mmCIF file of C-alpha atoms in Angstrom:
data_model
loop_
_atom_site.group_PDB
_atom_site.id
_atom_site.type_symbol
_atom_site.label_atom_id
_atom_site.label_comp_id
_atom_site.label_asym_id
_atom_site.label_seq_id
_atom_site.Cartn_x
_atom_site.Cartn_y
_atom_site.Cartn_z
ATOM 1 C CA MET U 28 54.519 180.279 118.065
ATOM 2 C CA LYS U 29 52.767 182.483 120.612
ATOM 3 C CA GLN U 30 53.152 186.197 119.946
ATOM 4 C CA ILE U 31 51.614 189.524 120.909
ATOM 5 C CA SER U 32 51.984 193.129 119.788
ATOM 6 C CA PHE U 33 51.137 196.250 121.772
ATOM 7 C CA ILE U 34 51.783 199.963 122.249
ATOM 8 C CA HIS U 35 53.366 201.129 125.517
ATOM 9 C CA ALA U 36 53.022 204.817 126.380
ATOM 10 C CA ALA U 37 53.064 206.852 129.588
ATOM 11 C CA ASP U 38 52.851 210.395 130.950
ATOM 12 C CA LEU U 39 50.470 211.854 128.383
ATOM 13 C CA HIS U 40 49.720 214.888 130.626
ATOM 14 C CA LEU U 41 46.764 215.784 128.442
ATOM 15 C CA ASP U 42 45.829 219.465 128.398
ATOM 16 C CA SER U 43 49.061 220.523 130.077
ATOM 17 C CA PRO U 44 48.936 224.329 130.467
ATOM 18 C CA MET U 45 52.411 224.891 128.946
ATOM 19 C CA VAL U 46 53.160 227.725 131.351
ATOM 20 C CA GLY U 47 55.463 230.629 130.541
ATOM 21 C CA LEU U 48 54.764 230.716 126.811
ATOM 22 C CA LYS U 49 52.193 233.510 126.556
ATOM 23 C CA HIS U 50 54.640 235.630 124.528
ATOM 24 C CA LEU U 51 54.383 233.240 121.563
ATOM 25 C CA PRO U 52 52.394 234.276 118.473
ATOM 26 C CA ALA U 53 48.759 233.203 118.742
ATOM 27 C CA ASP U 54 48.979 230.462 116.075
ATOM 28 C CA ILE U 55 52.116 228.907 117.549
ATOM 29 C CA LEU U 56 50.799 229.164 121.118
ATOM 30 C CA SER U 57 47.568 227.451 120.086
ATOM 31 C CA ARG U 58 49.516 224.641 118.445
ATOM 32 C CA VAL U 59 51.751 224.197 121.484
ATOM 33 C CA ARG U 60 48.753 223.990 123.810
ATOM 34 C CA LYS U 61 47.105 221.399 121.563
ATOM 35 C CA SER U 62 50.296 219.371 121.226
ATOM 36 C CA THR U 63 49.467 216.819 123.944
ATOM 37 C CA PHE U 64 46.234 216.008 122.095
ATOM 38 C CA THR U 65 48.051 215.797 118.761
ATOM 39 C CA ALA U 66 50.521 213.366 120.325
ATOM 40 C CA LEU U 67 47.630 211.209 121.550
ATOM 41 C CA GLU U 68 46.154 211.185 118.055
ATOM 42 C CA LYS U 69 49.490 209.988 116.675
ATOM 43 C CA LEU U 70 49.553 207.197 119.269
ATOM 44 C CA THR U 71 46.058 206.087 118.284
ATOM 45 C CA ALA U 72 46.942 206.148 114.599
ATOM 46 C CA ALA U 73 50.070 204.072 115.249
ATOM 47 C CA ALA U 74 48.088 201.457 117.194
ATOM 48 C CA ILE U 75 45.553 201.130 114.370
ATOM 49 C CA ASP U 76 48.167 201.151 111.618
ATOM 50 C CA ARG U 77 50.141 198.369 113.307
ATOM 51 C CA ASN U 78 46.997 196.435 114.240
ATOM 52 C CA VAL U 79 48.240 195.859 117.795
ATOM 53 C CA ASP U 80 46.563 193.515 120.248
ATOM 54 C CA PHE U 81 46.266 196.173 122.960
ATOM 55 C CA VAL U 82 47.573 199.489 124.301
ATOM 56 C CA ILE U 83 49.154 200.183 127.720
ATOM 57 C CA LEU U 84 49.085 203.665 129.277
ATOM 58 C CA ALA U 85 51.354 203.639 132.321
ATOM 59 C CA GLY U 86 50.089 206.592 134.356
ATOM 60 C CA ASP U 87 49.569 210.365 134.276
ATOM 61 C CA LEU U 88 47.083 210.472 131.436
ATOM 62 C CA TYR U 89 46.004 213.866 132.715
ATOM 63 C CA ASP U 90 48.121 216.764 133.893
ATOM 64 C CA GLY U 91 46.164 217.364 137.090
ATOM 65 C CA GLU U 92 43.893 215.641 139.550
ATOM 66 C CA ASP U 93 40.925 217.685 138.318
ATOM 67 C CA ARG U 94 41.109 215.996 134.876
ATOM 68 C CA SER U 95 39.672 218.739 132.686
ATOM 69 C CA LEU U 96 36.545 217.913 130.707
ATOM 70 C CA ARG U 97 38.401 218.905 127.558
ATOM 71 C CA ALA U 98 41.119 216.350 128.266
ATOM 72 C CA GLN U 99 38.641 213.613 129.149
ATOM 73 C CA SER U 100 36.581 214.291 126.033
ATOM 74 C CA ARG U 101 39.600 214.184 123.716
ATOM 75 C CA PHE U 102 40.825 211.005 125.387
ATOM 76 C CA ARG U 103 37.409 209.369 125.038
ATOM 77 C CA ASN U 104 37.245 210.226 121.337
ATOM 78 C CA GLU U 105 40.584 208.547 120.690
ATOM 79 C CA MET U 106 39.588 205.491 122.700
ATOM 80 C CA GLN U 107 36.446 205.166 120.601
ATOM 81 C CA LYS U 108 38.624 204.973 117.499
ATOM 82 C CA LEU U 109 40.437 202.031 119.093
ATOM 83 C CA LEU U 110 37.130 200.449 120.124
ATOM 84 C CA GLN U 111 36.037 200.442 116.497
ATOM 85 C CA LYS U 112 39.149 198.392 115.704
ATOM 86 C CA ASP U 113 38.587 196.108 118.719
ATOM 87 C CA ILE U 114 41.798 197.242 120.424
ATOM 88 C CA PRO U 115 41.597 197.172 124.262
ATOM 89 C CA VAL U 116 43.441 199.740 126.390
ATOM 90 C CA TYR U 117 44.866 199.120 129.862
ATOM 91 C CA VAL U 118 45.325 202.175 132.059
ATOM 92 C CA ILE U 119 46.854 202.971 135.424
ATOM 93 C CA HIS U 120 46.655 206.393 137.025
ATOM 94 C CA GLY U 121 49.795 208.029 138.412
ATOM 95 C CA ASN U 122 50.638 210.761 140.885
ATOM 96 C CA HIS U 123 49.250 213.566 138.696
ATOM 97 C CA ASP U 124 45.863 211.993 137.952
ATOM 98 C CA HIS U 125 45.430 209.899 141.107
ATOM 99 C CA LEU U 126 42.095 208.378 142.069
ATOM 100 C CA ASN U 127 41.454 210.713 145.000
ATOM 101 C CA GLY U 128 41.176 213.834 142.849
ATOM 102 C CA SER U 129 37.992 215.794 142.273
ATOM 103 C CA TRP U 130 36.591 215.839 138.754
ATOM 104 C CA VAL U 131 33.458 215.482 136.668
ATOM 105 C CA HIS U 132 33.464 211.951 135.278
ATOM 106 C CA LEU U 133 32.937 211.225 131.605
ATOM 107 C CA GLU U 134 32.156 207.600 130.890
ATOM 108 C CA MET U 135 34.821 205.876 128.827
ATOM 109 C CA PRO U 136 34.297 203.294 126.059
ATOM 110 C CA SER U 137 34.083 199.633 127.051
ATOM 111 C CA ASN U 138 37.516 198.815 125.626
ATOM 112 C CA VAL U 139 39.251 200.947 128.289
ATOM 113 C CA HIS U 140 40.212 199.007 131.414
ATOM 114 C CA PHE U 141 41.333 200.907 134.516
ATOM 115 C CA PHE U 142 43.343 199.402 137.366
ATOM 116 C CA GLY U 143 42.251 200.120 140.938
ATOM 117 C CA SER U 144 44.324 201.219 143.919
ATOM 118 C CA ASP U 145 45.451 197.693 144.789
ATOM 119 C CA VAL U 146 47.725 195.660 142.546
ATOM 120 C CA GLU U 147 45.482 193.471 140.419
ATOM 121 C CA VAL U 148 45.700 191.269 137.335
ATOM 122 C CA LYS U 149 43.593 191.695 134.220
ATOM 123 C CA GLU U 150 43.262 188.841 131.766
ATOM 124 C CA LEU U 151 43.259 189.323 128.022
ATOM 125 C CA HIS U 152 42.655 186.815 125.251
ATOM 126 C CA THR U 153 43.941 188.061 121.904
ATOM 127 C CA LYS U 154 42.228 187.419 118.572
ATOM 128 C CA ARG U 155 44.780 184.658 117.900
ATOM 129 C CA GLY U 156 44.100 183.023 121.244
ATOM 130 C CA GLU U 157 47.112 184.088 123.329
ATOM 131 C CA LYS U 158 46.397 184.544 127.017
ATOM 132 C CA VAL U 159 47.969 187.656 128.566
ATOM 133 C CA HIS U 160 48.062 188.673 132.241
ATOM 134 C CA LEU U 161 48.570 192.385 132.899
ATOM 135 C CA TYR U 162 49.449 193.525 136.428
ATOM 136 C CA GLY U 163 49.203 197.042 137.831
ATOM 137 C CA PHE U 164 47.686 199.566 140.218
ATOM 138 C CA SER U 165 46.567 203.190 140.163
ATOM 139 C CA TYR U 166 47.669 205.786 142.697
ATOM 140 C CA LEU U 167 45.018 206.328 145.353
ATOM 141 C CA GLN U 168 46.589 209.661 146.304
ATOM 142 C CA ARG U 169 49.344 211.860 144.924
ATOM 143 C CA HIS U 170 52.136 210.555 147.134
ATOM 144 C CA ILE U 171 52.863 206.832 147.041
ATOM 145 C CA LEU U 172 56.266 206.606 148.679
ATOM 146 C CA ASP U 173 56.235 202.978 149.814
ATOM 147 C CA LYS U 174 57.414 200.062 147.684
ATOM 148 C CA ARG U 175 54.463 198.487 145.904
ATOM 149 C CA ILE U 176 56.517 196.096 143.807
ATOM 150 C CA ASP U 177 56.186 193.388 146.461
ATOM 151 C CA ASP U 178 52.458 193.243 145.732
ATOM 152 C CA TYR U 179 53.045 192.087 142.146
ATOM 153 C CA GLN U 180 52.643 188.296 142.156
ATOM 154 C CA LYS U 181 52.820 186.207 138.986
ATOM 155 C CA ILE U 182 49.655 184.215 138.384
ATOM 156 C CA GLU U 183 49.738 181.192 136.098
ATOM 157 C CA PRO U 184 48.745 180.006 133.598
ATOM 158 C CA ALA U 185 49.277 182.640 130.902
ATOM 159 C CA ASP U 186 51.337 182.916 127.755
ATOM 160 C CA PHE U 187 52.678 186.375 128.632
ATOM 161 C CA HIS U 188 52.978 188.335 131.882
ATOM 162 C CA ILE U 189 53.276 192.136 131.707
ATOM 163 C CA GLY U 190 53.831 194.444 134.669
ATOM 164 C CA ILE U 191 52.640 198.069 134.563
ATOM 165 C CA LEU U 192 54.201 200.389 137.125
ATOM 166 C CA HIS U 193 54.322 204.161 137.582
ATOM 167 C CA GLY U 194 57.313 204.789 139.801
ATOM 168 C CA ASN U 195 60.981 205.523 140.322
ATOM 169 C CA GLU U 196 63.920 203.209 139.795
ATOM 170 C CA GLY U 197 66.751 203.645 142.248
ATOM 171 C CA GLY U 198 65.676 207.070 143.514
ATOM 172 C CA GLY U 199 68.486 208.910 141.721
ATOM 173 C CA THR U 200 66.503 211.141 139.354
ATOM 174 C CA ASP U 201 65.028 214.610 139.201
ATOM 175 C CA HIS U 202 61.564 213.139 139.692
ATOM 176 C CA ASP U 203 59.928 212.517 143.062
ATOM 177 C CA ASN U 204 60.710 209.084 144.455
ATOM 178 C CA TYR U 205 57.255 207.550 144.058
ATOM 179 C CA ALA U 206 56.600 203.791 144.319
ATOM 180 C CA PRO U 207 60.356 203.051 144.327
ATOM 181 C CA PHE U 208 61.795 199.817 142.983
ATOM 182 C CA SER U 209 65.060 198.308 141.798
ATOM 183 C CA ILE U 210 65.797 196.471 138.578
ATOM 184 C CA LYS U 211 66.532 193.430 140.705
ATOM 185 C CA ASP U 212 63.006 193.674 142.120
ATOM 186 C CA LEU U 213 61.571 193.528 138.606
ATOM 187 C CA TYR U 214 63.813 190.669 137.506
ATOM 188 C CA GLY U 215 62.577 188.681 140.467
ATOM 189 C CA LYS U 216 58.972 188.758 139.220
ATOM 190 C CA GLN U 217 59.942 186.864 136.033
ATOM 191 C CA PHE U 218 57.572 188.868 133.845
ATOM 192 C CA ASP U 219 57.990 189.106 130.083
ATOM 193 C CA TYR U 220 57.807 192.911 129.953
ATOM 194 C CA TRP U 221 57.705 195.864 132.352
ATOM 195 C CA ALA U 222 55.772 198.894 131.118
ATOM 196 C CA LEU U 223 56.999 201.791 133.250
ATOM 197 C CA GLY U 224 55.875 205.391 133.634
ATOM 198 C CA HIS U 225 56.739 208.527 135.655
ATOM 199 C CA ILE U 226 60.188 209.338 134.227
ATOM 200 C CA HIS U 227 59.834 211.659 131.240
ATOM 201 C CA LYS U 228 63.174 210.753 129.705
ATOM 202 C CA ARG U 229 63.064 207.719 127.432
ATOM 203 C CA THR U 230 65.130 204.999 129.122
ATOM 204 C CA ILE U 231 65.654 201.275 128.575
ATOM 205 C CA LEU U 232 66.634 199.786 131.933
ATOM 206 C CA SER U 233 66.888 196.240 130.618
ATOM 207 C CA GLU U 234 66.560 194.438 127.295
ATOM 208 C CA ASN U 235 65.946 190.926 128.610
ATOM 209 C CA PRO U 236 63.305 191.138 129.805
ATOM 210 C CA PRO U 237 62.492 194.591 128.423
ATOM 211 C CA ILE U 238 62.094 197.132 131.236
ATOM 212 C CA ILE U 239 61.278 200.454 129.612
ATOM 213 C CA TYR U 240 60.376 204.051 130.365
ATOM 214 C CA PRO U 241 58.977 205.370 127.066
ATOM 215 C CA GLY U 242 59.150 208.960 128.343
ATOM 216 C CA ASN U 243 56.265 211.337 127.838
ATOM 217 C CA LEU U 244 54.342 211.651 124.575
ATOM 218 C CA GLN U 245 54.971 215.395 124.241
ATOM 219 C CA GLY U 246 57.651 217.605 125.803
ATOM 220 C CA ARG U 247 56.181 220.409 127.922
ATOM 221 C CA ASN U 248 59.168 222.601 128.839
ATOM 222 C CA LYS U 249 62.821 223.200 127.992
ATOM 223 C CA LYS U 250 63.956 220.443 130.352
ATOM 224 C CA GLU U 251 62.136 217.857 128.233
ATOM 225 C CA ILE U 252 64.233 218.173 125.098
ATOM 226 C CA GLY U 253 64.145 216.067 121.966
ATOM 227 C CA VAL U 254 61.530 214.044 120.145
ATOM 228 C CA LYS U 255 59.059 212.239 122.410
ATOM 229 C CA GLY U 256 56.906 209.189 121.814
ATOM 230 C CA CYS U 257 55.955 205.630 122.721
ATOM 231 C CA TYR U 258 57.045 202.062 121.972
ATOM 232 C CA HIS U 259 55.596 199.407 119.721
ATOM 233 C CA VAL U 260 56.472 196.104 121.373
ATOM 234 C CA SER U 261 56.359 192.622 119.852
ATOM 235 C CA LEU U 262 56.842 189.588 122.091
ATOM 236 C CA ASN U 263 57.032 185.906 121.190
ATOM 237 C CA ASP U 264 58.320 182.747 122.805
ATOM 238 C CA LEU U 265 61.915 183.502 121.786
ATOM 239 C CA GLU U 266 62.491 187.249 121.707
ATOM 240 C CA ALA U 267 61.252 190.781 122.229
ATOM 241 C CA ASN U 268 61.403 193.551 119.642
ATOM 242 C CA THR U 269 60.822 197.228 120.432
ATOM 243 C CA GLU U 270 60.334 200.128 118.029
ATOM 244 C CA PHE U 271 60.228 203.744 119.165
ATOM 245 C CA ILE U 272 57.412 205.760 117.592
ATOM 246 C CA GLU U 273 57.662 209.545 117.492
ATOM 247 C CA THR U 274 54.479 211.308 118.621
ATOM 248 C CA SER U 275 55.475 214.851 119.647
ATOM 249 C CA ASP U 276 54.133 217.684 117.533
ATOM 250 C CA VAL U 277 56.363 220.330 119.096
ATOM 251 C CA VAL U 278 59.949 219.578 120.105
ATOM 252 C CA TRP U 279 62.077 221.413 122.665
ATOM 253 C CA GLU U 280 65.764 221.808 121.839
ATOM 254 C CA GLU U 281 68.824 223.564 123.298
ATOM 255 C CA VAL U 282 71.970 224.262 121.293
ATOM 256 C CA SER U 283 75.135 226.325 121.583
ATOM 257 C CA VAL U 284 76.606 228.327 118.707
ATOM 258 C CA ASP U 285 80.269 229.340 118.855
ATOM 259 C CA ALA U 286 80.554 232.841 117.404
ATOM 260 C CA ALA U 287 84.303 233.219 118.006
ATOM 261 C CA ALA U 288 85.067 233.307 114.286
ATOM 262 C CA ALA U 289 82.340 235.855 113.495
ATOM 263 C CA ASP U 290 83.753 239.333 112.902
ATOM 264 C CA ASN U 291 80.501 241.209 112.432
ATOM 265 C CA PHE U 292 76.756 241.135 112.988
ATOM 266 C CA GLN U 293 76.012 239.699 109.539
ATOM 267 C CA GLU U 294 78.186 236.647 110.190
ATOM 268 C CA ILE U 295 76.535 236.040 113.566
ATOM 269 C CA LEU U 296 73.110 236.269 111.948
ATOM 270 C CA GLN U 297 74.143 233.723 109.322
ATOM 271 C CA LEU U 298 75.494 231.360 111.974
ATOM 272 C CA CYS U 299 72.155 231.464 113.786
ATOM 273 C CA GLN U 300 70.190 230.957 110.564
ATOM 274 C CA VAL U 301 72.277 227.917 109.613
ATOM 275 C CA THR U 302 71.677 226.457 113.078
ATOM 276 C CA ILE U 303 67.927 227.035 112.793
ATOM 277 C CA GLU U 304 67.780 225.286 109.404
ATOM 278 C CA ARG U 305 69.738 222.357 110.791
ATOM 279 C CA LEU U 306 67.197 221.963 113.592
ATOM 280 C CA ARG U 307 64.103 222.352 111.419
ATOM 281 C CA LYS U 308 62.062 219.141 111.361
ATOM 282 C CA ALA U 309 59.496 218.394 108.688
ATOM 283 C CA SER U 310 55.928 218.996 109.968
ATOM 284 C CA LEU U 311 57.174 219.541 113.542
ATOM 285 C CA GLY U 312 57.508 222.763 115.479
ATOM 286 C CA THR U 313 60.628 223.444 117.533
ATOM 287 C CA LEU U 314 60.975 225.631 120.623
ATOM 288 C CA LEU U 315 64.635 226.524 120.948
ATOM 289 C CA THR U 316 66.971 227.747 123.657
ATOM 290 C CA LEU U 317 69.930 229.234 121.777
ATOM 291 C CA ASN U 318 73.219 229.866 123.578
ATOM 292 C CA LEU U 319 75.353 232.260 121.529
ATOM 293 C CA LYS U 320 78.895 231.927 122.883
ATOM 294 C CA ASN U 321 82.140 233.830 122.405
ATOM 295 C CA VAL U 322 80.616 236.915 120.811
ATOM 296 C CA GLN U 323 83.461 239.345 120.098
ATOM 297 C CA LEU U 324 81.893 242.305 118.329
ATOM 298 C CA VAL U 325 84.065 245.401 118.648
ATOM 299 C CA ASP U 326 81.832 247.906 116.915
ATOM 300 C CA ILE U 327 79.524 249.391 119.523
ATOM 301 C CA HIS U 328 76.759 250.000 116.956
ATOM 302 C CA GLU U 329 76.770 246.350 115.873
ATOM 303 C CA LYS U 330 76.764 245.319 119.519
ATOM 304 C CA LYS U 331 73.603 247.358 120.107
ATOM 305 C CA ILE U 332 71.957 245.833 117.042
ATOM 306 C CA LEU U 333 72.840 242.366 118.286
ATOM 307 C CA ASP U 334 71.185 243.053 121.616
ATOM 308 C CA SER U 335 68.080 244.728 120.214
ATOM 309 C CA GLU U 336 67.385 243.240 116.785
ATOM 310 C CA LEU U 337 68.989 239.798 116.354
ATOM 311 C CA LEU U 338 66.185 237.879 118.021
ATOM 312 C CA GLU U 339 63.514 239.852 116.177
ATOM 313 C CA LEU U 340 65.159 239.139 112.810
ATOM 314 C CA LEU U 341 65.433 235.420 113.510
ATOM 315 C CA LEU U 342 61.832 235.138 114.665
ATOM 316 C CA ASP U 343 60.459 237.141 111.767
ATOM 317 C CA TYR U 344 61.155 234.258 109.397
ATOM 318 C CA GLU U 345 59.329 231.735 111.592
ATOM 319 C CA LYS U 346 55.867 233.201 112.099
ATOM 320 C CA ALA U 347 54.406 231.640 108.964
ATOM 321 C CA GLU U 348 56.376 228.374 109.082
ATOM 322 C CA GLU U 349 54.525 225.138 109.801
ATOM 323 C CA SER U 350 57.876 223.577 110.735
ATOM 324 C CA PHE U 351 58.810 226.598 112.809
ATOM 325 C CA VAL U 352 61.927 226.963 114.935
ATOM 326 C CA TRP U 353 60.942 229.538 117.519
ATOM 327 C CA ILE U 354 63.617 230.839 119.871
ATOM 328 C CA VAL U 355 62.097 231.014 123.342
ATOM 329 C CA ASP U 356 65.372 231.972 125.001
ATOM 330 C CA LEU U 357 68.422 233.663 123.453
ATOM 331 C CA ILE U 358 71.477 233.775 125.714
ATOM 332 C CA VAL U 359 74.405 235.889 124.485
ATOM 333 C CA GLN U 360 77.766 235.316 126.153
ATOM 334 C CA ASN U 361 80.372 237.903 125.269
ATOM 335 C CA ASN U 362 84.053 237.085 125.074
ATOM 336 C CA LEU U 363 85.424 240.590 124.761
ATOM 337 C CA GLN U 364 89.115 241.093 124.196
ATOM 338 C CA LEU U 365 89.084 244.861 123.898
ATOM 339 C CA ASP U 366 92.204 246.803 124.809
ATOM 340 C CA ARG U 367 92.078 249.795 127.108
ATOM 341 C CA LYS U 368 92.894 252.260 124.357
ATOM 342 C CA HIS U 369 89.848 251.232 122.333
ATOM 343 C CA LEU U 370 87.548 251.493 125.321
ATOM 344 C CA ILE U 371 88.901 254.875 126.433
ATOM 345 C CA ASN U 372 88.304 256.219 122.920
ATOM 346 C CA GLU U 373 84.777 254.849 123.053
ATOM 347 C CA ALA U 374 83.802 256.567 126.334
ATOM 348 C CA ASP U 375 85.519 258.797 128.891
ATOM 349 C CA PHE U 376 84.046 256.671 131.641
ATOM 350 C CA TYR U 377 86.511 253.870 130.884
ATOM 351 C CA GLY U 378 89.478 256.174 131.415
ATOM 352 C CA GLU U 379 88.224 256.975 134.902
ATOM 353 C CA LEU U 380 87.533 253.278 135.550
ATOM 354 C CA PHE U 381 91.046 252.183 134.567
ATOM 355 C CA ALA U 382 92.625 254.954 136.626
ATOM 356 C CA THR U 383 90.664 253.733 139.658
ATOM 357 C CA ILE U 384 91.796 250.160 139.029
ATOM 358 C CA ASP U 385 95.454 251.159 138.626
ATOM 359 C CA ASP U 386 95.372 253.136 141.875
ATOM 360 C CA TYR U 387 93.488 250.447 143.788
ATOM 361 C CA GLN U 388 95.291 249.698 147.059
ATOM 362 C CA ASN U 389 92.640 247.839 149.034
ATOM 363 C CA LEU U 390 92.867 244.312 147.650
ATOM 364 C CA GLU U 391 93.934 242.777 150.969
ATOM 365 C CA THR U 392 91.046 244.521 152.695
ATOM 366 C CA ALA U 393 88.603 243.291 150.034
ATOM 367 C CA ILE U 394 89.588 239.642 150.398
ATOM 368 C CA GLY U 395 90.152 239.884 154.142
ATOM 369 C CA PRO U 396 86.801 238.243 155.082
ATOM 370 C CA LEU U 397 87.966 235.032 153.381
ATOM 371 C CA TYR U 398 90.871 234.740 155.798
ATOM 372 C CA GLU U 399 88.584 235.451 158.720
ATOM 373 C CA HIS U 400 86.204 232.640 157.790
ATOM 374 C CA GLN U 401 86.549 229.694 160.186
ATOM 375 C CA MET U 402 86.745 227.047 157.453
ATOM 376 C CA ALA U 403 88.275 228.963 154.537
ATOM 377 C CA ARG U 404 91.304 230.293 156.403
ATOM 378 C CA LYS U 405 92.546 226.716 156.971
ATOM 379 C CA TYR U 406 93.158 226.327 153.250
ATOM 380 C CA LEU U 407 94.200 229.840 152.183
ATOM 381 C CA LYS U 408 97.716 231.168 151.902
ATOM 382 C CA GLY U 409 98.809 234.751 151.424
ATOM 383 C CA LEU U 410 98.754 236.008 147.819
ATOM 384 C CA THR U 411 102.005 236.931 146.110
ATOM 385 C CA ALA U 412 102.265 240.238 144.233
ATOM 386 C CA SER U 413 101.887 238.350 140.941
ATOM 387 C CA GLU U 414 98.746 236.585 142.178
ATOM 388 C CA GLN U 415 97.269 239.878 143.351
ATOM 389 C CA ASN U 416 97.835 241.427 139.924
ATOM 390 C CA GLU U 417 96.268 238.393 138.247
ATOM 391 C CA LEU U 418 93.219 238.703 140.489
ATOM 392 C CA LEU U 419 92.847 242.379 139.605
ATOM 393 C CA GLU U 420 93.112 241.597 135.884
ATOM 394 C CA LYS U 421 90.351 238.973 136.134
ATOM 395 C CA ALA U 422 88.174 241.403 138.051
ATOM 396 C CA GLU U 423 88.740 244.035 135.365
ATOM 397 C CA LYS U 424 87.740 241.671 132.557
ATOM 398 C CA LEU U 425 84.633 240.577 134.435
ATOM 399 C CA LEU U 426 83.616 244.161 135.108
ATOM 400 C CA ILE U 427 84.109 245.212 131.471
ATOM 401 C CA GLY U 428 82.134 242.225 130.257
ATOM 402 C CA LEU U 429 79.225 243.089 132.543
ATOM 403 C CA LEU U 430 79.298 246.735 131.500
ATOM 404 C CA TYR U 431 79.274 245.804 127.808
ATOM 405 C CA GLN U 432 76.215 243.605 128.284
#
């Protein structure tokens, strides 16, 4: 039975600058900035460990069109490891590392095969004798907005046909609509596998034949949450098997913690610590956005401590952790249910504020512009006395919440 095995990865973005993280401790910042290289090393190790027939890199190896010498050098070193194991690598360039950029070229090992700006086919004969045709193209410039899928033409004979494409399916994503295509377009080519790139979220568009975005190797910001990696793919005459391989060294996460049941600062601290331990991943670092919801601290002193010292306490435990969970963004959402008497006792200002609210007579004037708006006035009716009071109560709660923050 004919069979092949390969690694499919995309969007390495080597040497990504990881902007906005300068406030991190030096050791953690250094690790974050090296994380794209660490992910590449994990990919290489996986390819060697699984003794694959070849590796596919489906675009955006580098983060920018200038292709830093550091990134090229690290990439070359990893490719040399694969050369020593006689593992070829097939590469297309995407919109970030397009062919028309300006950079100092470092020569790559002979096992690395780059596709040009026109769709072409590269022929591979595996050690067992299978014949594989790989189809793809590299971006000539940053913006490739026309459909290039029509240029992919199946060429026989071959045991397996694999398409490599850096582009957008359907156009309904947060990414720019480069080299657009539809799943129907890919089905029509009757290939055995489609190795996609460009979308950083891991997505399987089809299982038969496999049409896969592996996502990027390493998350680079808080929008790219979760573990990242690549796929180990095995194809034979009857079936396809895919295995996701984790490669990220630093993981971005976002969680919400409901603090409604916490009566004091100590309980909130414990809630956060439990959440951090739950997210801790062996040998991986985590950069966390923590949403602390429904905080209801009444004691003004504890409220001040929460605002000024909670984050510092949580981070203090992480500085020496290899498997750190570092909070890059702490968002506290208060759900205060404080009565007027408590607030008036806390500060004279609140007594004056509530007196102003109780004497407020200008509600109709305040909302008047809504009724004057050409579109809004078609849908608005006059407010009853009960509705006006409800509106004032909501405004009061909003104002108190903002003042307490």
